[in-house]
Amino acid sequence: MGIHVIKMPDLGEGIAEVEVVAWHVQPGDVVKEDQVLADVMTDKATVEIPSPVAGTITSLGGAIGQSLAVGAELIRLEVAGAGNLKDKGAASQEPARTVAATAPAEEVAEPQLAAVAANEASAVAPAPASRPAPAARPAPVSKGAPQLRAEGEKPLAPPAVRQRAWDLGVELQFVAGSGPAGRITHADLDAHVAGHRGGAANGGPDERYAEQHGEHATQVIGLRRKIAEKMQEAKRNIPHFTYVEEVDVTELEALRLQLNARYGAERGKLTLLPLLMRAVVLALRSYPMMSARYDDDKNLLTTYDAAHIGIAAQTDNGLMVPVVRHAESRDPWSSAAEISRLADAARTGKATRDELTGSTITITSLGALGGIVTTPVINRPEVAIVGVNRIVDRPVIRDGAMVARKMMNLSSSFDHRVIDGMVAAQFVQAIRGYLEFPATLFVE
């Protein structure tokens, strides 16, 4: 038997290190040749690492979330034959690093979600002892023993407590009182709302108001960590400013519905996004500095004749930005097909590195989820991002009459180091012009 060491391969494009995001094997597992051992992340692309040999896993080279340099030991197997580890004596004295030996305790724990505290029931603080009642009156109910009143008996409470109960939606009939003659105090009401005392007619706890004390820790790794780093870099390095303009998309929506009715069966259905992409492409011809990337270190702004438009897409793993390359050469149906293909690849984790890099301007949309205005973060090193908000029917004054129109806001952010406010406003107004007069989208 021999030892075979699998090292982190060179994945190309100047990648010096990768992050381990998933292990598919554990020490003691028997694996076959070409079986996937681990997933590693480079920038935004996840790469599977297969086994070149069959054998038994003896150790792992790192914890989930740990970065490994290219050439570092990834995994060690016991194989039939000599293996590829030449100095077996040295290997026996200095075994490969294992997850348990090298990773901090926090990383060895379950990486996704670890419950660090459980729900606990709070104990009711003891109430002060009751005062003796005057001899001429019946003895009051003890403050330390709140009780519910008999059926049909009206609850006793001062006006301030009644008002609070009304505001909270609490029926005083079901609140136990600890004051004289069962009078309900503010403390009784607080205890009832908190779920410590009878919340129902039978005096049982009301779980709707029960206190919760759970805490949960989630290790930020993989794509989520990359997103955090990218966002932090963008906000730290780019002085953002956001410009919002409302757009009347009544005619655009009418055209979209007409195109879908006429060509949808053979060319596919159009959403708003391909039409917006075409408007951005046409606007870039007048404002080419928007299709650009800014090098902070060299203070170099590179503009591109091509429009490689990134489309921010939400996936189960986090935010990804697949790129529609050469959008200037695509009609709306070609753009729609490419958007659909890229979105599916991103959601299923099959998008390649080339499909997730190289954009020159980005479009982001939360329109389907609602929202009036957003302040999108620029996809560094780009200098502009166009955000789409929801379409709403609103009354608008046109020719002196109030009419219902479909209105949508564009929320766009720009890098103020290289884009002046007036230029940014002109760029958005150019997009608005194409969207409000959609026939111009098809006129060169």
Coordinates of C-alpha atoms in Angstrom, one line a residue:
M1 CA 0.0 0.0 0.0
G2 CA 1.2 3.5 -0.7
I3 CA 0.2 7.1 0.0
H4 CA -1.2 9.4 -2.8
V5 CA -1.3 13.1 -2.1
I6 CA -3.6 15.3 -4.2
K7 CA -2.5 18.9 -4.4
M8 CA -4.5 22.0 -5.3
P9 CA -4.3 22.2 -9.1
D10 CA -3.5 25.3 -11.0
L11 CA -6.9 26.5 -12.3
G12 CA -5.4 29.1 -14.6
E13 CA -6.0 32.9 -15.1
G14 CA -3.4 33.8 -12.4
I15 CA -5.3 32.2 -9.6
A16 CA -3.0 31.9 -6.6
E17 CA -5.4 30.5 -4.0
V18 CA -8.9 29.1 -3.7
E19 CA -11.4 28.7 -0.9
V20 CA -12.7 25.3 0.2
V21 CA -16.5 25.5 0.2
A22 CA -17.5 21.8 0.5
W23 CA -16.1 18.4 1.2
H24 CA -17.8 15.4 -0.4
V25 CA -15.7 12.9 1.5
Q26 CA -14.4 12.3 5.0
P27 CA -11.4 10.3 6.4
G28 CA -12.1 6.6 6.1
D29 CA -14.2 6.9 2.9
V30 CA -13.4 4.7 0.0
V31 CA -13.4 6.6 -3.3
K32 CA -13.3 5.7 -6.9
E33 CA -11.3 7.3 -9.7
D34 CA -13.0 10.6 -11.0
Q35 CA -15.2 10.8 -7.9
V36 CA -15.7 14.4 -6.8
L37 CA -13.8 15.0 -3.6
A38 CA -14.3 18.7 -2.9
D39 CA -15.7 22.0 -4.2
V40 CA -13.4 25.1 -4.3
M41 CA -14.2 28.6 -5.2
T42 CA -12.2 30.9 -7.4
D43 CA -13.5 34.5 -7.4
K44 CA -17.2 33.7 -8.2
A45 CA -16.9 30.3 -9.9
T46 CA -17.2 27.0 -8.1
V47 CA -14.9 24.2 -9.3
E48 CA -15.2 20.5 -8.5
I49 CA -12.0 18.6 -7.7
P50 CA -12.1 14.9 -8.8
S51 CA -9.9 12.1 -7.6
P52 CA -7.3 10.9 -10.1
V53 CA -7.0 7.6 -8.3
A54 CA -9.0 5.1 -6.3
G55 CA -8.2 4.7 -2.6
T56 CA -9.2 5.4 1.0
I57 CA -9.2 8.9 2.4
T58 CA -6.7 9.3 5.3
S59 CA -6.8 13.1 5.8
L60 CA -8.2 16.4 4.5
G61 CA -6.0 19.4 3.9
G62 CA -8.2 22.1 5.2
A63 CA -11.5 23.2 6.8
I64 CA -14.5 24.5 5.0
G65 CA -14.0 28.3 4.5
Q66 CA -10.2 28.0 4.6
S67 CA -8.1 29.3 1.7
L68 CA -5.5 27.0 0.2
A69 CA -2.7 28.1 -2.1
V70 CA -2.2 26.5 -5.5
G71 CA 0.1 23.5 -4.9
A72 CA -0.9 23.0 -1.3
E73 CA -2.0 19.6 -0.1
L74 CA -5.7 19.2 -0.6
I75 CA -6.3 15.5 0.4
R76 CA -4.3 12.3 1.1
L77 CA -5.4 8.8 0.2
E78 CA -4.1 5.3 0.8
V79 CA -3.9 3.5 -2.5
A80 CA -2.8 0.2 -3.9
G81 CA 0.8 0.3 -5.1
A82 CA 3.5 2.8 -4.4
G83 CA 1.5 6.0 -4.5
N84 CA 3.1 9.3 -5.3
L85 CA 4.7 10.2 -1.9
K86 CA 8.4 9.4 -2.2
D87 CA 9.6 9.8 1.4
K88 CA 7.3 7.5 3.3
G89 CA 9.5 7.7 6.4
A90 CA 9.1 11.5 6.5
A91 CA 5.4 11.1 5.8
S92 CA 5.0 8.8 8.8
Q93 CA 6.7 11.3 11.1
E94 CA 4.9 14.3 9.7
P95 CA 1.4 13.3 8.7
A96 CA -0.6 15.5 6.4
R97 CA -2.6 18.3 8.0
T98 CA -6.0 17.3 9.0
V99 CA -9.1 19.5 9.6
A100 CA -9.0 18.8 13.3
A101 CA -5.3 19.6 13.6
T102 CA -5.1 22.9 11.7
A103 CA -8.5 24.5 11.7
P104 CA -9.8 26.7 14.5
A105 CA -12.6 25.2 16.6
E106 CA -15.1 27.5 15.0
E107 CA -14.3 26.2 11.5
V108 CA -14.4 22.5 12.5
A109 CA -17.9 22.9 13.7
E110 CA -20.8 22.5 11.3
P111 CA -20.2 25.3 8.8
Q112 CA -23.7 26.2 7.8
L113 CA -25.8 26.7 10.8
A114 CA -25.1 25.9 14.5
A115 CA -27.6 26.6 17.2
V116 CA -25.7 28.1 20.1
A117 CA -28.6 28.6 22.5
A118 CA -32.0 27.0 22.9
N119 CA -35.3 28.6 23.8
E120 CA -35.7 29.0 27.5
A121 CA -38.8 29.7 29.5
S122 CA -38.4 32.8 31.7
A123 CA -39.5 32.5 35.3
V124 CA -42.0 35.0 36.7
A125 CA -40.4 37.3 39.3
P126 CA -42.0 36.9 42.7
A127 CA -44.5 39.6 43.5
P128 CA -44.5 41.5 46.8
A129 CA -46.4 40.1 49.7
S130 CA -50.1 41.2 50.0
R131 CA -51.3 43.8 52.4
P132 CA -53.8 42.9 55.1
A133 CA -57.3 44.2 54.3
P134 CA -59.3 46.5 56.6
A135 CA -61.5 44.6 59.0
A136 CA -64.7 46.1 57.5
R137 CA -63.9 44.8 54.0
P138 CA -63.4 41.3 52.7
A139 CA -59.8 40.1 52.4
P140 CA -58.4 41.0 48.9
V141 CA -56.8 38.6 46.6
S142 CA -53.1 38.3 47.3
K143 CA -50.8 40.2 44.9
G144 CA -48.6 37.1 44.7
A145 CA -51.5 34.9 43.4
P146 CA -53.2 36.5 40.4
Q147 CA -56.5 34.9 39.5
L148 CA -59.0 35.1 36.7
R149 CA -62.5 36.2 37.6
A150 CA -65.6 34.1 37.5
E151 CA -67.6 33.9 34.2
G152 CA -69.6 37.0 33.7
E153 CA -67.6 39.0 36.2
K154 CA -66.4 42.3 34.8
P155 CA -62.6 42.9 35.1
L156 CA -61.5 45.8 37.3
A157 CA -58.8 48.0 35.9
P158 CA -57.9 51.8 36.0
P159 CA -58.6 53.8 32.8
A160 CA -54.8 53.9 31.8
V161 CA -54.6 50.1 31.9
R162 CA -57.8 49.8 29.9
Q163 CA -56.5 52.1 27.3
R164 CA -53.2 50.2 27.0
A165 CA -55.1 46.9 26.7
W166 CA -57.2 48.4 23.9
D167 CA -54.1 49.6 22.1
L168 CA -52.5 46.1 22.4
G169 CA -55.7 44.3 21.4
V170 CA -55.9 42.4 24.7
E171 CA -59.2 41.4 26.3
L172 CA -59.0 42.2 30.0
Q173 CA -61.5 39.4 30.7
F174 CA -58.6 37.0 30.3
V175 CA -56.0 38.9 32.2
A176 CA -55.3 37.8 35.7
G177 CA -55.3 40.7 38.3
S178 CA -53.0 40.9 41.3
G179 CA -54.3 44.2 42.7
P180 CA -56.9 44.7 45.4
A181 CA -60.1 42.8 44.7
G182 CA -58.4 41.4 41.6
R183 CA -57.8 44.8 40.0
I184 CA -55.6 44.5 36.9
T185 CA -52.3 46.5 37.1
H186 CA -49.9 47.6 34.4
A187 CA -47.6 44.8 35.6
D188 CA -50.3 42.2 35.1
L189 CA -50.9 43.4 31.6
D190 CA -47.2 43.3 30.8
A191 CA -47.0 39.8 32.1
H192 CA -50.0 38.7 30.0
V193 CA -48.5 40.2 26.8
A194 CA -45.2 38.6 27.5
G195 CA -46.9 35.2 27.8
H196 CA -45.9 34.6 31.4
R197 CA -49.4 34.3 32.6
G198 CA -52.8 33.1 31.4
G199 CA -53.3 34.2 27.8
A200 CA -56.4 32.1 27.2
A201 CA -59.6 31.5 29.2
N202 CA -58.2 28.3 30.7
G203 CA -55.2 30.1 32.2
G204 CA -52.6 28.3 29.9
P205 CA -49.6 30.2 28.4
D206 CA -50.2 32.2 25.3
E207 CA -47.4 31.1 22.9
R208 CA -48.1 34.1 20.6
Y209 CA -46.3 36.3 23.1
A210 CA -43.7 33.9 24.4
E211 CA -40.2 35.3 24.7
Q212 CA -37.6 33.8 22.4
H213 CA -33.9 33.4 23.4
G214 CA -32.4 31.4 20.6
E215 CA -29.1 32.5 18.9
H216 CA -27.8 31.0 15.7
A217 CA -24.3 31.4 14.2
T218 CA -23.7 31.0 10.5
Q219 CA -20.2 30.8 9.1
V220 CA -19.8 33.2 6.1
I221 CA -18.0 31.2 3.5
G222 CA -17.8 30.6 -0.3
L223 CA -19.9 32.9 -2.5
R224 CA -21.4 34.7 0.5
R225 CA -18.0 35.7 1.6
K226 CA -17.0 36.8 -1.9
I227 CA -20.1 38.9 -2.2
A228 CA -19.3 40.6 1.2
E229 CA -15.7 41.3 0.1
K230 CA -16.8 42.7 -3.3
M231 CA -19.5 44.9 -1.7
Q232 CA -17.1 46.2 0.9
E233 CA -14.5 47.0 -1.7
A234 CA -17.0 48.8 -3.8
K235 CA -18.3 51.0 -1.0
R236 CA -14.9 51.6 0.4
N237 CA -13.3 52.6 -2.9
I238 CA -16.1 54.2 -4.9
P239 CA -17.9 57.4 -4.0
H240 CA -21.4 56.5 -5.0
F241 CA -24.1 58.9 -6.0
T242 CA -27.6 57.7 -7.0
Y243 CA -29.9 59.4 -9.5
V244 CA -33.6 58.4 -9.6
E245 CA -36.0 59.2 -12.4
E246 CA -39.6 58.0 -13.0
V247 CA -40.4 56.6 -16.4
D248 CA -43.8 56.3 -18.1
V249 CA -43.7 52.7 -19.5
T250 CA -47.4 52.6 -20.6
E251 CA -46.5 52.5 -24.3
L252 CA -43.6 50.1 -23.7
E253 CA -45.8 47.6 -21.9
A254 CA -48.4 47.8 -24.6
L255 CA -45.7 47.1 -27.2
R256 CA -44.3 44.2 -25.2
L257 CA -47.7 42.6 -24.9
Q258 CA -48.3 43.1 -28.7
L259 CA -44.9 41.6 -29.5
N260 CA -45.6 38.6 -27.3
A261 CA -49.0 38.0 -28.8
R262 CA -47.6 38.1 -32.3
Y263 CA -44.2 36.5 -32.0
G264 CA -44.2 34.8 -28.6
A265 CA -45.0 31.3 -29.9
E266 CA -42.0 31.2 -32.3
R267 CA -39.5 33.6 -30.6
G268 CA -40.3 33.3 -27.0
K269 CA -41.9 35.7 -24.5
L270 CA -40.3 39.1 -23.8
T271 CA -40.1 40.6 -20.3
L272 CA -39.2 44.2 -19.7
L273 CA -35.5 43.4 -19.2
P274 CA -34.5 42.8 -22.9
L275 CA -36.2 46.1 -23.9
L276 CA -34.4 47.9 -21.1
M277 CA -31.1 46.4 -22.2
R278 CA -31.7 47.7 -25.7
A279 CA -32.4 51.2 -24.4
V280 CA -29.1 51.0 -22.4
V281 CA -27.2 49.9 -25.5
L282 CA -28.5 52.8 -27.5
A283 CA -27.9 55.3 -24.7
L284 CA -24.3 54.1 -24.5
R285 CA -23.6 55.3 -28.0
S286 CA -24.1 58.8 -26.8
Y287 CA -22.4 58.3 -23.4
P288 CA -19.7 55.7 -24.0
M289 CA -18.0 56.6 -20.7
M290 CA -20.7 54.6 -18.9
S291 CA -19.5 51.3 -20.5
A292 CA -16.2 51.4 -18.7
R293 CA -14.0 50.0 -16.0
Y294 CA -11.8 52.1 -13.6
D295 CA -8.4 50.9 -12.4
D296 CA -7.9 52.4 -8.9
D297 CA -4.2 51.7 -8.8
K298 CA -3.3 53.1 -12.2
N299 CA -6.0 55.8 -12.2
L300 CA -6.9 54.5 -15.6
L301 CA -10.4 54.6 -17.1
T302 CA -10.9 52.1 -19.9
T303 CA -14.1 52.6 -22.0
Y304 CA -15.4 49.8 -24.3
D305 CA -17.2 50.0 -27.6
A306 CA -18.8 46.7 -26.7
A307 CA -21.7 46.6 -24.2
H308 CA -21.1 43.6 -22.0
I309 CA -24.1 44.0 -19.7
G310 CA -24.1 42.2 -16.3
I311 CA -27.5 41.1 -15.0
A312 CA -27.6 40.9 -11.3
A313 CA -29.3 37.6 -10.4
Q314 CA -30.4 36.2 -7.0
T315 CA -29.6 32.5 -6.5
D316 CA -29.9 30.1 -3.6
N317 CA -26.2 30.7 -3.0
G318 CA -26.3 34.5 -3.1
L319 CA -26.0 37.3 -5.6
M320 CA -24.3 36.5 -8.9
V321 CA -23.8 38.7 -12.0
P322 CA -23.8 36.7 -15.3
V323 CA -22.8 38.7 -18.3
V324 CA -24.6 39.1 -21.6
R325 CA -21.7 39.7 -23.9
H326 CA -22.0 42.0 -26.9
A327 CA -25.5 43.1 -26.1
E328 CA -25.2 45.7 -28.8
S329 CA -25.4 42.9 -31.4
R330 CA -28.5 41.3 -30.0
D331 CA -32.2 42.0 -30.7
P332 CA -34.6 41.8 -27.8
W333 CA -35.4 38.1 -28.4
S334 CA -31.7 37.1 -28.6
S335 CA -31.1 39.1 -25.4
A336 CA -34.1 37.4 -23.7
A337 CA -32.8 33.9 -24.6
E338 CA -29.3 34.7 -23.4
I339 CA -30.6 36.1 -20.1
S340 CA -32.7 33.0 -19.5
R341 CA -29.7 30.7 -20.3
L342 CA -27.3 32.6 -18.0
A343 CA -29.9 32.8 -15.2
D344 CA -30.4 29.1 -15.3
A345 CA -26.7 28.4 -15.3
A346 CA -26.2 30.7 -12.3
R347 CA -29.1 29.2 -10.3
T348 CA -27.8 25.6 -10.9
G349 CA -24.2 26.5 -10.2
K350 CA -23.1 25.7 -13.7
A351 CA -22.1 29.2 -14.8
T352 CA -18.4 29.4 -15.8
R353 CA -15.9 32.0 -14.8
D354 CA -16.1 33.6 -18.2
E355 CA -19.9 33.9 -17.9
L356 CA -19.5 35.7 -14.5
T357 CA -16.8 38.2 -15.3
G358 CA -16.0 40.9 -17.8
S359 CA -19.1 43.1 -17.6
T360 CA -18.8 46.8 -18.4
I361 CA -22.1 48.0 -17.0
T362 CA -24.7 46.2 -14.9
I363 CA -28.5 46.2 -14.6
T364 CA -30.1 45.1 -11.3
S365 CA -33.8 44.6 -10.8
L366 CA -36.0 44.2 -7.7
G367 CA -39.1 45.2 -9.6
A368 CA -40.9 41.9 -9.1
L369 CA -40.5 42.3 -5.3
G370 CA -41.8 45.8 -5.1
G371 CA -40.0 48.9 -3.9
I372 CA -40.1 52.5 -5.0
V373 CA -36.5 53.5 -4.9
T374 CA -33.2 51.5 -4.4
T375 CA -29.6 52.7 -4.1
P376 CA -27.7 50.0 -6.0
V377 CA -24.0 49.3 -5.3
I378 CA -21.7 49.6 -8.3
N379 CA -20.3 46.3 -9.6
R380 CA -16.6 47.3 -9.2
P381 CA -14.5 48.1 -11.3
E382 CA -17.5 49.3 -13.4
V383 CA -18.6 52.9 -13.0
A384 CA -22.4 52.7 -13.5
I385 CA -25.3 50.5 -12.5
V386 CA -28.9 50.8 -13.6
G387 CA -31.6 49.7 -11.2
V388 CA -35.2 48.8 -12.0
N389 CA -38.1 49.3 -9.6
R390 CA -41.6 48.0 -9.8
I391 CA -44.2 49.2 -12.3
V392 CA -47.3 50.8 -10.7
D393 CA -50.5 52.3 -12.0
R394 CA -50.6 55.9 -10.9
P395 CA -52.7 59.0 -11.8
V396 CA -50.7 61.3 -14.0
I397 CA -51.7 64.7 -15.5
R398 CA -51.5 64.7 -19.3
D399 CA -52.8 67.5 -21.4
G400 CA -54.6 68.9 -18.4
A401 CA -56.5 65.7 -17.6
M402 CA -55.8 63.1 -15.0
V403 CA -55.2 59.7 -16.5
A404 CA -53.9 56.3 -15.2
R405 CA -50.4 55.5 -16.5
K406 CA -47.9 52.7 -15.8
M407 CA -45.0 54.3 -14.0
M408 CA -41.6 52.9 -13.1
N409 CA -38.6 54.4 -11.3
L410 CA -35.0 53.9 -12.5
S411 CA -32.6 54.0 -9.6
S412 CA -29.0 54.3 -11.0
S413 CA -25.7 54.7 -9.2
F414 CA -22.5 56.2 -10.6
D415 CA -18.8 56.5 -9.7
H416 CA -18.4 60.2 -8.9
R417 CA -14.6 60.0 -9.4
V418 CA -15.1 59.7 -13.2
I419 CA -18.8 60.4 -13.8
D420 CA -20.2 63.9 -13.2
G421 CA -23.7 64.4 -12.0
M422 CA -24.9 66.2 -15.1
V423 CA -23.6 63.4 -17.4
A424 CA -25.2 60.8 -15.3
A425 CA -28.6 62.6 -15.4
Q426 CA -28.3 63.0 -19.2
F427 CA -27.5 59.3 -19.6
V428 CA -30.6 58.3 -17.5
Q429 CA -32.8 60.8 -19.5
A430 CA -31.6 59.2 -22.7
I431 CA -32.7 55.7 -21.4
R432 CA -36.0 57.3 -20.4
G433 CA -36.5 58.7 -23.8
Y434 CA -36.1 55.3 -25.5
L435 CA -38.5 53.6 -23.0
E436 CA -41.2 56.2 -23.2
F437 CA -41.1 56.2 -27.0
P438 CA -40.4 52.5 -27.6
A439 CA -40.6 52.7 -31.4
T440 CA -37.1 54.3 -31.2
L441 CA -35.7 51.1 -29.8
F442 CA -36.0 49.7 -33.3
V443 CA -34.9 52.7 -35.3
E444 CA -31.2 53.2 -36.0

